[in-house]
PDB file of C-alpha atoms in Angstrom:
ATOM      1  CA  UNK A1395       0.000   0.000   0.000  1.00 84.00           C
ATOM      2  CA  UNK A1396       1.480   3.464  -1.020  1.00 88.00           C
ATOM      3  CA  UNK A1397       2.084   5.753   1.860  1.00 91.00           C
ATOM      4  CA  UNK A1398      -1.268   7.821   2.712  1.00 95.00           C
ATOM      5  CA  UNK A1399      -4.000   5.361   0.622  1.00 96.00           C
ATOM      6  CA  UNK A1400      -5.988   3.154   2.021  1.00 97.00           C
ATOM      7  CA  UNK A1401      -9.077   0.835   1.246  1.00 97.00           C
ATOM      8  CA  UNK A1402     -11.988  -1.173   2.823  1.00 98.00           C
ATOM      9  CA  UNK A1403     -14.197  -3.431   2.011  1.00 98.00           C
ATOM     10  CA  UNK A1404     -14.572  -6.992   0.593  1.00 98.00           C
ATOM     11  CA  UNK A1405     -12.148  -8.240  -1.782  1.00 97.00           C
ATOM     12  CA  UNK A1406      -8.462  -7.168  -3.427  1.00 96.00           C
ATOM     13  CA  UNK A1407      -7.546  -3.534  -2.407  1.00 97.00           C
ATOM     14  CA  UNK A1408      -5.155  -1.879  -5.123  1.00 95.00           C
ATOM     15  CA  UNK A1409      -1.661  -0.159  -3.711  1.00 92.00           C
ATOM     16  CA  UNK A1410      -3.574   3.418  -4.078  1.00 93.00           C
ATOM     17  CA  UNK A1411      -6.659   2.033  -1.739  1.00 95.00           C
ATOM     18  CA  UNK A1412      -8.982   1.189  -4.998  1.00 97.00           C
ATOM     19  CA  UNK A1413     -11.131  -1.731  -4.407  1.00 97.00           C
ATOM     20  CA  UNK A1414     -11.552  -3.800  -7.119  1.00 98.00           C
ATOM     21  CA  UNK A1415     -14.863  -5.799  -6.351  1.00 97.00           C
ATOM     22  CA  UNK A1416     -16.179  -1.717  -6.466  1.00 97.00           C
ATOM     23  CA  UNK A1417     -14.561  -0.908  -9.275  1.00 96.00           C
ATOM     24  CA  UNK A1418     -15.968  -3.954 -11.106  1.00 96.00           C
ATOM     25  CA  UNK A1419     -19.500  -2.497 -10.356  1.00 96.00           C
ATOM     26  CA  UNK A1420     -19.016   0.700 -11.055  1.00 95.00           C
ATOM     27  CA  UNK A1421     -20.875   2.321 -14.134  1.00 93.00           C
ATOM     28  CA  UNK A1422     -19.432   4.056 -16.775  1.00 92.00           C
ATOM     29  CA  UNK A1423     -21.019   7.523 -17.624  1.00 90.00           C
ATOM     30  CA  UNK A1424     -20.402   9.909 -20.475  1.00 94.00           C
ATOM     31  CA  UNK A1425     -16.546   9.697 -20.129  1.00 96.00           C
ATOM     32  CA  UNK A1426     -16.543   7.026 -23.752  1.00 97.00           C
ATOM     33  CA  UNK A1427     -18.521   9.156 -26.005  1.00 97.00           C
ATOM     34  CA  UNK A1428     -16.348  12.621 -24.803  1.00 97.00           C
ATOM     35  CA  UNK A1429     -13.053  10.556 -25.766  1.00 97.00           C
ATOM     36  CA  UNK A1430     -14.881   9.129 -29.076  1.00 97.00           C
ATOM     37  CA  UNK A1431     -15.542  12.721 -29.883  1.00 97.00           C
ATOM     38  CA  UNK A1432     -12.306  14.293 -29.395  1.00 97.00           C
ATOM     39  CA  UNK A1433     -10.193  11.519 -31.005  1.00 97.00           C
ATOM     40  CA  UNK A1434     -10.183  10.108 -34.537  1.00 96.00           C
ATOM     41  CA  UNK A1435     -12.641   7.138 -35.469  1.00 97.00           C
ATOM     42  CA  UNK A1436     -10.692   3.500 -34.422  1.00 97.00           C
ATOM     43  CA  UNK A1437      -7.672   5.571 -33.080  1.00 98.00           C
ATOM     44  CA  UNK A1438      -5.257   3.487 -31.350  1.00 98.00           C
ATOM     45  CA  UNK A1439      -5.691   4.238 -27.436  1.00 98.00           C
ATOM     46  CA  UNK A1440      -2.944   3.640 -24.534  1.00 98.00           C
ATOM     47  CA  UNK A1441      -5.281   3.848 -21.551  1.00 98.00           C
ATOM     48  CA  UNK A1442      -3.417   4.811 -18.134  1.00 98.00           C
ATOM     49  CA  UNK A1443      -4.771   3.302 -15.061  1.00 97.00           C
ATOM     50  CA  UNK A1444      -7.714   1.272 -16.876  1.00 98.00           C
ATOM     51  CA  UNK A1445      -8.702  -0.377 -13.487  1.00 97.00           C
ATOM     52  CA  UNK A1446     -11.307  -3.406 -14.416  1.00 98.00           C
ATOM     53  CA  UNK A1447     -12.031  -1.767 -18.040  1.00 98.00           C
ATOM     54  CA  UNK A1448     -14.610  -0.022 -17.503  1.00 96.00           C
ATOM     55  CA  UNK A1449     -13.744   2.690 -20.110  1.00 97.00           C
ATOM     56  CA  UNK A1450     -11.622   0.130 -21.693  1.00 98.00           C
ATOM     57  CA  UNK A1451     -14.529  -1.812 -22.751  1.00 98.00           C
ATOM     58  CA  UNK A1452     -16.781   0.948 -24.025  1.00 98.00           C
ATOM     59  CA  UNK A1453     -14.094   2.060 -26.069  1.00 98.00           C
ATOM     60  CA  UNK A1454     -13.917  -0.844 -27.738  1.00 98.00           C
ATOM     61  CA  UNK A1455     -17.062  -0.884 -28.515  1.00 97.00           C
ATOM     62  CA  UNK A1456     -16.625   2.091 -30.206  1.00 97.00           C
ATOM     63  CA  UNK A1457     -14.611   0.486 -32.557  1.00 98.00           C
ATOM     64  CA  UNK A1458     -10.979   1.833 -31.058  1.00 98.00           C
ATOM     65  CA  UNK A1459      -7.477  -0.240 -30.302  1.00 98.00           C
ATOM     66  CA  UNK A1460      -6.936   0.155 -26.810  1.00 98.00           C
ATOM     67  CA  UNK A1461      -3.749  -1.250 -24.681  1.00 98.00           C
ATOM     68  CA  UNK A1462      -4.618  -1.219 -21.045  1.00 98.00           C
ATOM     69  CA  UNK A1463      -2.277  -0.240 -18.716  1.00 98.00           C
ATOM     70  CA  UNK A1464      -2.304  -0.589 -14.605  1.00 97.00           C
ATOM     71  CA  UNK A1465      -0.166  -1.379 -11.850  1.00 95.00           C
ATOM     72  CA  UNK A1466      -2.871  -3.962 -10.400  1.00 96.00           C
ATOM     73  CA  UNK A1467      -3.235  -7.571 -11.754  1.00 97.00           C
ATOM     74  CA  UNK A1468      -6.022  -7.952 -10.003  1.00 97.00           C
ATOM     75  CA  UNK A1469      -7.266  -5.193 -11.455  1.00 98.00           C
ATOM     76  CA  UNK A1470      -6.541  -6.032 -15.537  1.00 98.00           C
ATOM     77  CA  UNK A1471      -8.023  -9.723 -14.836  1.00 97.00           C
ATOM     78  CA  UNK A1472     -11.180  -8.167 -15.150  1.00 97.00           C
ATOM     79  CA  UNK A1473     -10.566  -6.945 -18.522  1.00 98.00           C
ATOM     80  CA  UNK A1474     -11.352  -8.610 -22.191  1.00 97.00           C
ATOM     81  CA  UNK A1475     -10.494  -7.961 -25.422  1.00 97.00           C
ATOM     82  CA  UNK A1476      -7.729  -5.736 -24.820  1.00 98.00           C
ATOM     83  CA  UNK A1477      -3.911  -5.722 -24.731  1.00 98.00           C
ATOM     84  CA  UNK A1478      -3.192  -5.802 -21.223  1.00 98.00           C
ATOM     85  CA  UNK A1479       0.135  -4.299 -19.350  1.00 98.00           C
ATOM     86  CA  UNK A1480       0.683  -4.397 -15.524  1.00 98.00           C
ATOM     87  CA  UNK A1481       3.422  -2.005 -15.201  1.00 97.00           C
ATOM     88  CA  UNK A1482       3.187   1.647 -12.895  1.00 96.00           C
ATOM     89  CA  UNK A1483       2.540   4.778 -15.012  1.00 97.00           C
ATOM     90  CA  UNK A1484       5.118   6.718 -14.248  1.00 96.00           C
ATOM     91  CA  UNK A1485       7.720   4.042 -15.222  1.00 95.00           C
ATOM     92  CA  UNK A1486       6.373   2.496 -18.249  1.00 98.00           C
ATOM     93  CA  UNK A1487       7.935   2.484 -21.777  1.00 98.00           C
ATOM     94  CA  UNK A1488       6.508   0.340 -23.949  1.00 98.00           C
ATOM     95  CA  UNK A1489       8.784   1.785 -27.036  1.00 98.00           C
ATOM     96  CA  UNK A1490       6.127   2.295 -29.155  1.00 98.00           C
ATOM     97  CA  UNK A1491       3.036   4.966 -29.325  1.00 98.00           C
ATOM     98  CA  UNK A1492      -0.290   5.530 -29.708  1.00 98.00           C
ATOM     99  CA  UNK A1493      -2.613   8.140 -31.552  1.00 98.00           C
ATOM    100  CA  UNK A1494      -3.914   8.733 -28.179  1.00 98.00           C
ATOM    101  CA  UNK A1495      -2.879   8.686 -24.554  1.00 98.00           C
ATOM    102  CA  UNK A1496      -5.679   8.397 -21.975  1.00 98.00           C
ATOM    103  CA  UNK A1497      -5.265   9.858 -18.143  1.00 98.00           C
ATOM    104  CA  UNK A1498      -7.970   9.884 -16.174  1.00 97.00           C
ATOM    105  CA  UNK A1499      -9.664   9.062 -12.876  1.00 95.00           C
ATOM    106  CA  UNK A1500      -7.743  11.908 -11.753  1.00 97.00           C
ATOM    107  CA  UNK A1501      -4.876  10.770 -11.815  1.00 97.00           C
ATOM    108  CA  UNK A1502      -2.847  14.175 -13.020  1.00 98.00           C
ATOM    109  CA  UNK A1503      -3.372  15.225  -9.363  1.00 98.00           C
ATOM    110  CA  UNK A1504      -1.409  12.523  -7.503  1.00 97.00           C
ATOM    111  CA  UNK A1505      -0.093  14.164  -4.475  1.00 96.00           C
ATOM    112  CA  UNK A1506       3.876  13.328  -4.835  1.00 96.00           C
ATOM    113  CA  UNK A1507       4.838  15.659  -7.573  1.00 97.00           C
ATOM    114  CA  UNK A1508       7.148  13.290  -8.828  1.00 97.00           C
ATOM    115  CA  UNK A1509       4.961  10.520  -9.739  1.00 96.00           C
ATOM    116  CA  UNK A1510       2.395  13.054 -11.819  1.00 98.00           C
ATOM    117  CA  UNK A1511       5.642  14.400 -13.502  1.00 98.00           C
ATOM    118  CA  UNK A1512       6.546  10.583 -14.484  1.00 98.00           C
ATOM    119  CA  UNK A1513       2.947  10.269 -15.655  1.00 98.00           C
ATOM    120  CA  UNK A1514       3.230  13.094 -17.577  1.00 98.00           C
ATOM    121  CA  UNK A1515       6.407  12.384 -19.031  1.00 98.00           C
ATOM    122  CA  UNK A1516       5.141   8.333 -19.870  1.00 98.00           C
ATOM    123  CA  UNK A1517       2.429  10.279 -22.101  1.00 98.00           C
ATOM    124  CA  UNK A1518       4.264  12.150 -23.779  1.00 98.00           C
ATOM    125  CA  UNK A1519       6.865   9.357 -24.583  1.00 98.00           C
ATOM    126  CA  UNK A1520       4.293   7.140 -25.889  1.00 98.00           C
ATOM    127  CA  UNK A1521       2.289   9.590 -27.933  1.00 98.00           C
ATOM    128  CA  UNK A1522       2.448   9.572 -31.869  1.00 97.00           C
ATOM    129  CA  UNK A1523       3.159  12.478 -34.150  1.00 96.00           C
ATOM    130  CA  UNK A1524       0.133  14.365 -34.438  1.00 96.00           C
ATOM    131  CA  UNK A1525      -1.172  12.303 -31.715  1.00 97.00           C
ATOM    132  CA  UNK A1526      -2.730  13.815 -28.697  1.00 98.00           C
ATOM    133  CA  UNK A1527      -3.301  13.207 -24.722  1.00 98.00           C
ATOM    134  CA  UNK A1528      -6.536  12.951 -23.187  1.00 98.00           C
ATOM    135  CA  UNK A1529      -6.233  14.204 -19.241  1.00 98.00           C
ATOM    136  CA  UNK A1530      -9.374  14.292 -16.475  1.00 98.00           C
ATOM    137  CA  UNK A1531      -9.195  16.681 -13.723  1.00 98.00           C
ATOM    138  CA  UNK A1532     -10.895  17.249 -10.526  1.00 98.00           C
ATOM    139  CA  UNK A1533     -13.777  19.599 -10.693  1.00 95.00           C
ATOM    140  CA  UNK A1534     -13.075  23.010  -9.400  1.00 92.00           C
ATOM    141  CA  UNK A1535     -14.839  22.568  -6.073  1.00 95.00           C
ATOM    142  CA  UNK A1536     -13.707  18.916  -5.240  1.00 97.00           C
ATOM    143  CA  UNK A1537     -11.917  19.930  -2.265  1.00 97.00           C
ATOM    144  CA  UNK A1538     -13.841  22.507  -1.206  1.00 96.00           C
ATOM    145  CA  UNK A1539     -17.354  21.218  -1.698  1.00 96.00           C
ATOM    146  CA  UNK A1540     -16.959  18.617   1.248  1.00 97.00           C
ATOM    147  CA  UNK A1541     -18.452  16.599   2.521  1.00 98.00           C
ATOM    148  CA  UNK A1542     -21.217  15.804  -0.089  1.00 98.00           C
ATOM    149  CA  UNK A1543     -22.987  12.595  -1.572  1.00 97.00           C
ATOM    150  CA  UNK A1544     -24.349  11.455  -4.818  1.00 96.00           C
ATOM    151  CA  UNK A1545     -27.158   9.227  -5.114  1.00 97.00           C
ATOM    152  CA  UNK A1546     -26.423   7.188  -8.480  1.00 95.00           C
ATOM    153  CA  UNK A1547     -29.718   5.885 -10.290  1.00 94.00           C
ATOM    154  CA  UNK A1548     -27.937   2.461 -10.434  1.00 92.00           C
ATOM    155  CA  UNK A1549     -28.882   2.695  -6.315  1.00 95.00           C
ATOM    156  CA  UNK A1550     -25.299   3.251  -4.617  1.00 97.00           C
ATOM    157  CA  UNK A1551     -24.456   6.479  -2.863  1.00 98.00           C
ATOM    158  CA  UNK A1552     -21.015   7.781  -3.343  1.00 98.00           C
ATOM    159  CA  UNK A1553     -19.657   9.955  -0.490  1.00 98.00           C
ATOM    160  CA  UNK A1554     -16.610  12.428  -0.295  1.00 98.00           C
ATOM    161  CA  UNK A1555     -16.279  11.938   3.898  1.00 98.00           C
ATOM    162  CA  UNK A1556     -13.326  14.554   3.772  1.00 98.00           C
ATOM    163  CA  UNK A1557     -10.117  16.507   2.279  1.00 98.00           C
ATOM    164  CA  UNK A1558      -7.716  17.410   5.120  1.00 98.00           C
ATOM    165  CA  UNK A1559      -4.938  19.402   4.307  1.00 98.00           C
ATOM    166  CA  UNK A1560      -1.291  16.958   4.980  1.00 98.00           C
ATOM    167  CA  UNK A1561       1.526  19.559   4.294  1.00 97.00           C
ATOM    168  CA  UNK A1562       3.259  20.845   1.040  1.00 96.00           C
ATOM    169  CA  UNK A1563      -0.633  21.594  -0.489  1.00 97.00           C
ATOM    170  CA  UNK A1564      -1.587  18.419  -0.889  1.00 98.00           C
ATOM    171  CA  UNK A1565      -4.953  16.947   1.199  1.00 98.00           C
ATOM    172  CA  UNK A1566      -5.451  13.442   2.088  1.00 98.00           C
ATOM    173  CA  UNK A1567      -9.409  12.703   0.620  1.00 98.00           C
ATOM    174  CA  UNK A1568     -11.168   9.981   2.257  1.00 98.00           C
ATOM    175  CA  UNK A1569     -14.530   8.364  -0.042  1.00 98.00           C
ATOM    176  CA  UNK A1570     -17.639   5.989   0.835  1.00 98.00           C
ATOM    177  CA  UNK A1571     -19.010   3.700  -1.473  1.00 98.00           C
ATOM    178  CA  UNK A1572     -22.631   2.789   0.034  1.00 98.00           C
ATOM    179  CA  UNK A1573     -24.142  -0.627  -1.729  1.00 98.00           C
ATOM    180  CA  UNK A1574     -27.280  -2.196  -0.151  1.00 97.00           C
ATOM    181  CA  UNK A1575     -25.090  -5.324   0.553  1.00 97.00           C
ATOM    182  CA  UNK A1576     -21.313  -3.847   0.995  1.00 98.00           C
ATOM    183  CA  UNK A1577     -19.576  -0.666   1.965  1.00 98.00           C
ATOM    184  CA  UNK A1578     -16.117   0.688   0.299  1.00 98.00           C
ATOM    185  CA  UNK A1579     -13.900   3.152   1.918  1.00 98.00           C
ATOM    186  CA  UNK A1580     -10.815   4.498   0.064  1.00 98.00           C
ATOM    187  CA  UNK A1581      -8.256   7.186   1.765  1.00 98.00           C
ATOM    188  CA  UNK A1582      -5.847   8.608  -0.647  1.00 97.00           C
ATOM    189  CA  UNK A1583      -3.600  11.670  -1.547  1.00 97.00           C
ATOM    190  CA  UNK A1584      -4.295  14.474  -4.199  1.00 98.00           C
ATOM    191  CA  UNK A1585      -3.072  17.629  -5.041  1.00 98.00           C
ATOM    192  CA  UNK A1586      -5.783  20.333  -5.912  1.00 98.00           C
ATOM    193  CA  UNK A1587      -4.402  21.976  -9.290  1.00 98.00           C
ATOM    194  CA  UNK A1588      -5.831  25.791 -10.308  1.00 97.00           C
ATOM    195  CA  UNK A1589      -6.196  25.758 -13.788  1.00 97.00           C
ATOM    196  CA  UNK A1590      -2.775  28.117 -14.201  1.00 97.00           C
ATOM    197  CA  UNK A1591      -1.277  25.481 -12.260  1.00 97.00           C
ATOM    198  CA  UNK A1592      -2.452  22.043 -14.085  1.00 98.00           C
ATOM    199  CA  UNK A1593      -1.465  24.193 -17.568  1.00 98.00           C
ATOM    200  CA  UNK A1594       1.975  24.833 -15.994  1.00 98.00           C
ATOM    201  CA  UNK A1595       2.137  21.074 -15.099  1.00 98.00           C
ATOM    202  CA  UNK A1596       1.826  20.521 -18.735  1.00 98.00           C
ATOM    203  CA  UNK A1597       4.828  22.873 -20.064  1.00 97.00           C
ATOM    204  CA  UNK A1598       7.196  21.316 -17.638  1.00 97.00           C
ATOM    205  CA  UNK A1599       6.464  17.894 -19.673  1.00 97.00           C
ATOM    206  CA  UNK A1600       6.471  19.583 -23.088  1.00 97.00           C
ATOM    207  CA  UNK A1601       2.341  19.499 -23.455  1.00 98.00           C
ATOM    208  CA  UNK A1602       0.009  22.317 -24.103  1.00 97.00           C
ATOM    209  CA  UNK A1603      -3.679  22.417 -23.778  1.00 97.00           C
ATOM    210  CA  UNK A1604      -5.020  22.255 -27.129  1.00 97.00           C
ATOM    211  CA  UNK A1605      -8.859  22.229 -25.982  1.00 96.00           C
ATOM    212  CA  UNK A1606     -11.093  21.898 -22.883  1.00 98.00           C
ATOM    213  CA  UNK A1607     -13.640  19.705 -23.716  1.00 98.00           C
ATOM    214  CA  UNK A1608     -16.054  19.868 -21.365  1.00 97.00           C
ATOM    215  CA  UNK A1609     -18.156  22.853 -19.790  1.00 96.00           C
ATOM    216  CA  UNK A1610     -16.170  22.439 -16.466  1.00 96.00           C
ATOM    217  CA  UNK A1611     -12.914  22.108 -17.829  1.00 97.00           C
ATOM    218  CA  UNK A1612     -12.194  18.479 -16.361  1.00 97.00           C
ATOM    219  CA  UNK A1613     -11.842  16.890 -19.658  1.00 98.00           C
ATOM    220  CA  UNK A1614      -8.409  18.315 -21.391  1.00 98.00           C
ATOM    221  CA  UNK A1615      -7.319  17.697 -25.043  1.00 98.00           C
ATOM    222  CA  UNK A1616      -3.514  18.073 -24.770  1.00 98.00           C
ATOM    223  CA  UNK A1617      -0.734  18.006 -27.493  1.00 98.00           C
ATOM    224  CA  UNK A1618       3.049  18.821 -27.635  1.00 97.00           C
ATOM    225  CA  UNK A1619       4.187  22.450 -26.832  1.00 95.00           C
ATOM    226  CA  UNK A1620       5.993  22.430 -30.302  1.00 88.00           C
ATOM    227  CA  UNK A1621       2.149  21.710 -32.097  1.00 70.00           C
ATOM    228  CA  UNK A1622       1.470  24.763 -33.232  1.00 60.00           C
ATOM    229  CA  UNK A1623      -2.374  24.453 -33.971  1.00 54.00           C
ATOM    230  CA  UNK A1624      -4.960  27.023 -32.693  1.00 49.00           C
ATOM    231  CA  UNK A1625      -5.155  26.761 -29.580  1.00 48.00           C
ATOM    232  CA  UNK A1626      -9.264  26.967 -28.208  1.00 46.00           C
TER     233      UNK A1626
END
């Protein structure tokens, strides 16, 4: 278990506290059909911290070539009918690359700076010419907005207990998954990110916002710096 995460609940529990009986009934929401809009038709996808496939699966379904990539075994048993690597993000090189490199669940605000810069840099080493990186961040308020609960229509409640400041501006976020028949807890570490401060993120590691693809800005369309495109 990484320093600072931490997980409940039945089954395997992930090094970062992710449980992966919870993860397996999770639903996916809108998160396929913004990446099959931003990207070209049957692009070929390198997926960062797929967990059980959740996205993994709809995107295949979409028609696109997706390698899966996570540090849990556990985790990538759960997927089918995709490439699967069990490797950490921030240390994998695959020596090839992808029209598109996938970040999500947050991950661009781990809470050591080091691993998000190895994340960042493992994108940008695996992504084609003319290729481009797909990032999710935290909403503005997900810090802030505590605590607070979601009632999903699938009938779980999702809970954000907590986010307590830990030193060097990074807050230690603790979660409740509510099923009729099991409760999840995960603890873990992220670093809230402005928006000047997630772009700056990106120039360190050579990347530039090319668009923000959602009202709220937590869905990023990224290139390299040296892209000179429009930027939106």
């Amino acid at each position: 278990m990484r320093e600072g995460y931490e997980g409940t609940g039945p089954g395997a529990i992930t090094p970062d506290g992710c449980a992966v009986e919870l993860y397996a009934r999770l639903p996916v929401g809108d998160e396929p059909d913004i990446i099959a809009a931003a990207v070209p038709a049957g692009a070929r996808v390198l997926e960062l911290g797929s967990g059980v496939g959740r996205m993994t699966h709809a995107l295949l379904q979409r028609g696109f070539d997706v390698t899966a990539v996570d540090e849990s075994a556990e985790m990538l048993e759960r997927v089918r009918g995709a490439r699967t690597i069990c490797d950490s993000i921030e240390r994998l090189d695959l020596g090839e690359t992808f029209d598109v490199v996938l970040l999500a669940s947050f991950l661009v605000h781990a809470g050591d700076v080091e691993v998000r810069r190895g994340m960042l840099r493992t994108c940008v080493r695996h992504l084609a010419k003319g290729g481009c990186v797909l990032i999710q961040r935290e909403g503005e308020d997900y810090h802030s907005n505590v605590p607070r609960e979601r009632v999903d229509p699938a009938g779980f409640t999702v809970r954000i207990v907590s986010a307590e400041p830990v030193g060097d501006g990074v807050n230690s976020v603790r979660a409740e998954y509510m099923f009729p028949d099991a409760v999840w807890t995960q603890t873990f570490r992220a670093r809230p990110l402005t928006r000047q401060q997630f772009e700056e993120a990106l120039g360190e590691a050579g990347l530039r916002v090319d668009h923000y693809l959602t009202e709220d800005r937590m869905w990023v369309r990224a290139v390299p710096a040296t892209d000179n495109r429009p930027r939106k």
